[in-house]
PDB file of C-alpha atoms in Angstrom:
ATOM      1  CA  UNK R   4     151.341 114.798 110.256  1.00  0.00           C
ATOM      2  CA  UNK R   5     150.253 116.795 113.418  1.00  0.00           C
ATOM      3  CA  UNK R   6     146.464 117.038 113.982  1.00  0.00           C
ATOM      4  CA  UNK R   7     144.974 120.446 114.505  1.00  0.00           C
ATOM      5  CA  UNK R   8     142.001 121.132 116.101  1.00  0.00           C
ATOM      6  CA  UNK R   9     138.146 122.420 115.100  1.00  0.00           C
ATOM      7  CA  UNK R  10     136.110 123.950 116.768  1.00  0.00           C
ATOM      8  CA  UNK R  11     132.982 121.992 117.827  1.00  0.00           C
ATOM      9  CA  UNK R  12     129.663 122.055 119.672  1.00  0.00           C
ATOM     10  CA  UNK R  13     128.508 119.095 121.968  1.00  0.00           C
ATOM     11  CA  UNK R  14     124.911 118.396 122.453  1.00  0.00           C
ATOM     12  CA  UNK R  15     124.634 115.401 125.417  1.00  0.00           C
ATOM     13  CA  UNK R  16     120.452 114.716 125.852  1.00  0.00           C
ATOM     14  CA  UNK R  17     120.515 112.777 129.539  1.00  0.00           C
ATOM     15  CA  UNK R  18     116.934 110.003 129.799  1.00  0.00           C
ATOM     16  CA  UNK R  19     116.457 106.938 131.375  1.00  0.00           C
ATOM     17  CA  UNK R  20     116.849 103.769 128.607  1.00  0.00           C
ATOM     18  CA  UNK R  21     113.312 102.601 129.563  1.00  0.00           C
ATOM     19  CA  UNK R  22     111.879 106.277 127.705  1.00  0.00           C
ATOM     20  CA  UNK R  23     109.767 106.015 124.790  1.00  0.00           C
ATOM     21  CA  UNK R  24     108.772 108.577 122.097  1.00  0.00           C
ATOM     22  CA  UNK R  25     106.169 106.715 120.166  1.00  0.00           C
ATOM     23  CA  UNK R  26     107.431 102.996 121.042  1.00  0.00           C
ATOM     24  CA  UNK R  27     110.675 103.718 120.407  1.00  0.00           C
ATOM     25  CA  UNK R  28     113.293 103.910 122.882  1.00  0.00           C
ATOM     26  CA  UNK R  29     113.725 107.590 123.244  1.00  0.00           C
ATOM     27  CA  UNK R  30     118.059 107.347 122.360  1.00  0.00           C
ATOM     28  CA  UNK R  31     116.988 105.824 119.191  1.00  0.00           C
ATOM     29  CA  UNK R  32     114.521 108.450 118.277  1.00  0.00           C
ATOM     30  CA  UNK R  33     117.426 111.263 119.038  1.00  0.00           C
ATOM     31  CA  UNK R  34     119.727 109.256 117.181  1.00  0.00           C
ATOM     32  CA  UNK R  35     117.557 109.168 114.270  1.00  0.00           C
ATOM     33  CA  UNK R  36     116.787 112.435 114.064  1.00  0.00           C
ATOM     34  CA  UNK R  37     120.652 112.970 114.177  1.00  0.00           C
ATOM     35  CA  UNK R  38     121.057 110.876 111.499  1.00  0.00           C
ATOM     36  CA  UNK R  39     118.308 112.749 108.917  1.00  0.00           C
ATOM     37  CA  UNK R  40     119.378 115.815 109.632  1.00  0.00           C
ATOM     38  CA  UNK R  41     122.752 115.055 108.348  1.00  0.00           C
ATOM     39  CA  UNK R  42     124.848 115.716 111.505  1.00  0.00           C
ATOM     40  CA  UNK R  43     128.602 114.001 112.031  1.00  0.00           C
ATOM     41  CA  UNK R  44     127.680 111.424 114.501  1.00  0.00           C
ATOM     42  CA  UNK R  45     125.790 110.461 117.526  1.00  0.00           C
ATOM     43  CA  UNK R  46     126.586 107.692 120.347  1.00  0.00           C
ATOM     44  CA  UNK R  47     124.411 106.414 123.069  1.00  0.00           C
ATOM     45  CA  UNK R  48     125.812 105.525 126.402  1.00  0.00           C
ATOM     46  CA  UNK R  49     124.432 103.438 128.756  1.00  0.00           C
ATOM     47  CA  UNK R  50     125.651 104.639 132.565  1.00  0.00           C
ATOM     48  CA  UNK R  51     125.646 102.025 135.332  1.00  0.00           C
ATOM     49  CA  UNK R  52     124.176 104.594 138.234  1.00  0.00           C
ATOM     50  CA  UNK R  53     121.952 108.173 138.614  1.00  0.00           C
ATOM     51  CA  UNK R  54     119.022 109.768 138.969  1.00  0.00           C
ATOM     52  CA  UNK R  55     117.219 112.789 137.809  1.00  0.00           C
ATOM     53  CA  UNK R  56     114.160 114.660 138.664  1.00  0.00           C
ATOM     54  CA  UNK R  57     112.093 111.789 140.139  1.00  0.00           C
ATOM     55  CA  UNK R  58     115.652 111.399 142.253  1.00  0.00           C
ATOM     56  CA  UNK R  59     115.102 107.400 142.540  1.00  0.00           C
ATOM     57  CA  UNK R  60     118.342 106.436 141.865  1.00  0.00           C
ATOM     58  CA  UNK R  61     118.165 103.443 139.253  1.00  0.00           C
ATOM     59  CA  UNK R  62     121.369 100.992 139.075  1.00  0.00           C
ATOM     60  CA  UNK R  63     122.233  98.149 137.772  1.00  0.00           C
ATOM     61  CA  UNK R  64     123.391  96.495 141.133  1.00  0.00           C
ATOM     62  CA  UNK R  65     121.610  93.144 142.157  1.00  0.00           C
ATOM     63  CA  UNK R  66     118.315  93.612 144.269  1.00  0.00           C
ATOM     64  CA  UNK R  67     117.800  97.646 143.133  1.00  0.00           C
ATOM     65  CA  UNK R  68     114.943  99.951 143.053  1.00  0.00           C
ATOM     66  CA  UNK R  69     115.162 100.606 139.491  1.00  0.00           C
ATOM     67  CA  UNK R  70     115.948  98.722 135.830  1.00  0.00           C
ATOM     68  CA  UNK R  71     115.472 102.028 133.977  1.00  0.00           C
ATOM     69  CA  UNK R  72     118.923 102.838 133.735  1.00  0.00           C
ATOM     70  CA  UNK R  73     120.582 106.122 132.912  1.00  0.00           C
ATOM     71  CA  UNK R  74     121.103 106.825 129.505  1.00  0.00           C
ATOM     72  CA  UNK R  75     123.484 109.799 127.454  1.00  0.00           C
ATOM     73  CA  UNK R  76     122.970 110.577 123.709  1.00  0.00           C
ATOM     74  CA  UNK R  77     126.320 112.598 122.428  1.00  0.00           C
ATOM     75  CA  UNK R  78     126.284 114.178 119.389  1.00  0.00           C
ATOM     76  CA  UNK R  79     129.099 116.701 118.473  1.00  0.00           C
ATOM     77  CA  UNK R  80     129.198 118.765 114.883  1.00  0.00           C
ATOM     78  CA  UNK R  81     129.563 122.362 114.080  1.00  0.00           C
ATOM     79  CA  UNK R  82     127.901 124.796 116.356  1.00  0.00           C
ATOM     80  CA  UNK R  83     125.481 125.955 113.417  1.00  0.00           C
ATOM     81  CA  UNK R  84     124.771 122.388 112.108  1.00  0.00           C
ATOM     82  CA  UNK R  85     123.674 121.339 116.565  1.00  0.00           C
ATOM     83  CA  UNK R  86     122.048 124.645 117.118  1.00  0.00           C
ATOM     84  CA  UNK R  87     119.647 124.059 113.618  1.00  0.00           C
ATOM     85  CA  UNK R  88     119.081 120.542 114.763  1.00  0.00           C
ATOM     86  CA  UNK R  89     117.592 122.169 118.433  1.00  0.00           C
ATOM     87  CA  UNK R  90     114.136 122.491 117.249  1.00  0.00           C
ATOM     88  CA  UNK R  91     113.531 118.610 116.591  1.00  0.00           C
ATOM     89  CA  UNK R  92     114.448 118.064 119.823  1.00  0.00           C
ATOM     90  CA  UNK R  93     111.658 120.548 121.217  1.00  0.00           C
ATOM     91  CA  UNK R  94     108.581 118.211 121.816  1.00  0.00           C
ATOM     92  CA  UNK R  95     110.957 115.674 123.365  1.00  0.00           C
ATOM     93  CA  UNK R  96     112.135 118.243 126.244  1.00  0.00           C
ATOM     94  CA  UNK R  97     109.870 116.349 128.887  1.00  0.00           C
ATOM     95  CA  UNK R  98     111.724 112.955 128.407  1.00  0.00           C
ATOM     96  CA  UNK R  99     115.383 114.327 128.814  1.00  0.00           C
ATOM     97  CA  UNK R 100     117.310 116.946 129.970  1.00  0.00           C
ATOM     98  CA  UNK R 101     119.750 118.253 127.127  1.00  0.00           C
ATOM     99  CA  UNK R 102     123.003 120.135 127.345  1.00  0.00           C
ATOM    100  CA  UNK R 103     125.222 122.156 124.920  1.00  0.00           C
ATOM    101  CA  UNK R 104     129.403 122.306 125.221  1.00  0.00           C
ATOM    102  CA  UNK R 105     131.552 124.004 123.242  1.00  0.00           C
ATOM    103  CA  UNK R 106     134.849 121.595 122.317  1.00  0.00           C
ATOM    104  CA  UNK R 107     137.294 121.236 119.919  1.00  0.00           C
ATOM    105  CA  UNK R 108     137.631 118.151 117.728  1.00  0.00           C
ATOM    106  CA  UNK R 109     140.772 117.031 116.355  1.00  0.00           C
ATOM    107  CA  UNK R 110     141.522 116.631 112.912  1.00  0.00           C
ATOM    108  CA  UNK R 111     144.711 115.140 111.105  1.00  0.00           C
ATOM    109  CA  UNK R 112     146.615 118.006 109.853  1.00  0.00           C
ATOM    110  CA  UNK R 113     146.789 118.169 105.868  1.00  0.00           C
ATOM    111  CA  UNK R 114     149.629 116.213 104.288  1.00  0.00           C
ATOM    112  CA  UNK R 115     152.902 117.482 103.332  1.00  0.00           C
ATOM    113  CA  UNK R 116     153.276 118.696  99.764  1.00  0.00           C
ATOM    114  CA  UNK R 117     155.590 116.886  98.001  1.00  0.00           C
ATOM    115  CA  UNK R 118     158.430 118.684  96.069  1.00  0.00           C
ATOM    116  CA  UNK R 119     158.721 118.963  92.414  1.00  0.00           C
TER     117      UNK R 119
END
């Protein structure tokens, strides 16, 4: 079985972990909202360095500046299925900065027929 591939779109939303949308951690709201609408799957990684517009750099190096570390939300799914999902993200714009890649996922190619 070779594996083939799809095309895909990739939405990354970049915040600091420390971000809040109503007392939730801002990732988790994303991811939720993911989740309802009914897209593939979302992941939340947690980076170790970086800064953004206030350009402190946080890090998680002994004695830093800053705890509130950088966050990435990932979610990847058919271009229709992200670009439908863009207006929930609208009145969280000011808490993240969000980015759209096109990729290719790869899926298991379908299994030989068997002969009769």
């Amino acid at each position: 079985m070779t594996p083939h591939t799809v095309p895909a779109l990739r939405l990354t939303a970049l915040t600091g972990e420390d971000q809040r949308w109503r007392h939730r951690p801002l990732y988790a709201e994303i991811v939720h909202r993911a989740h309802a609408a009914g897209l593939a799957g979302a992941s939340v990684f947690r980076g170790i360095e970086g800064f953004g517009a206030s350009a402190l750099v946080h890090t998680s190096r002994l004695l830093s500046v800053g705890d509130d570390l950088p966050v990435a939300i990932v979610v990847v799914d058919r271009e229709d299925r992200i670009r439908s999902f863009l207006p929930q993200l609208d009145e969280l714009l000011d808490r993240c900065l969000v980015t759209l890649d096109a990729c290719e996922v790869l899926r298991p190619a379908d299994p030989p027929q068997e002969k009769r």
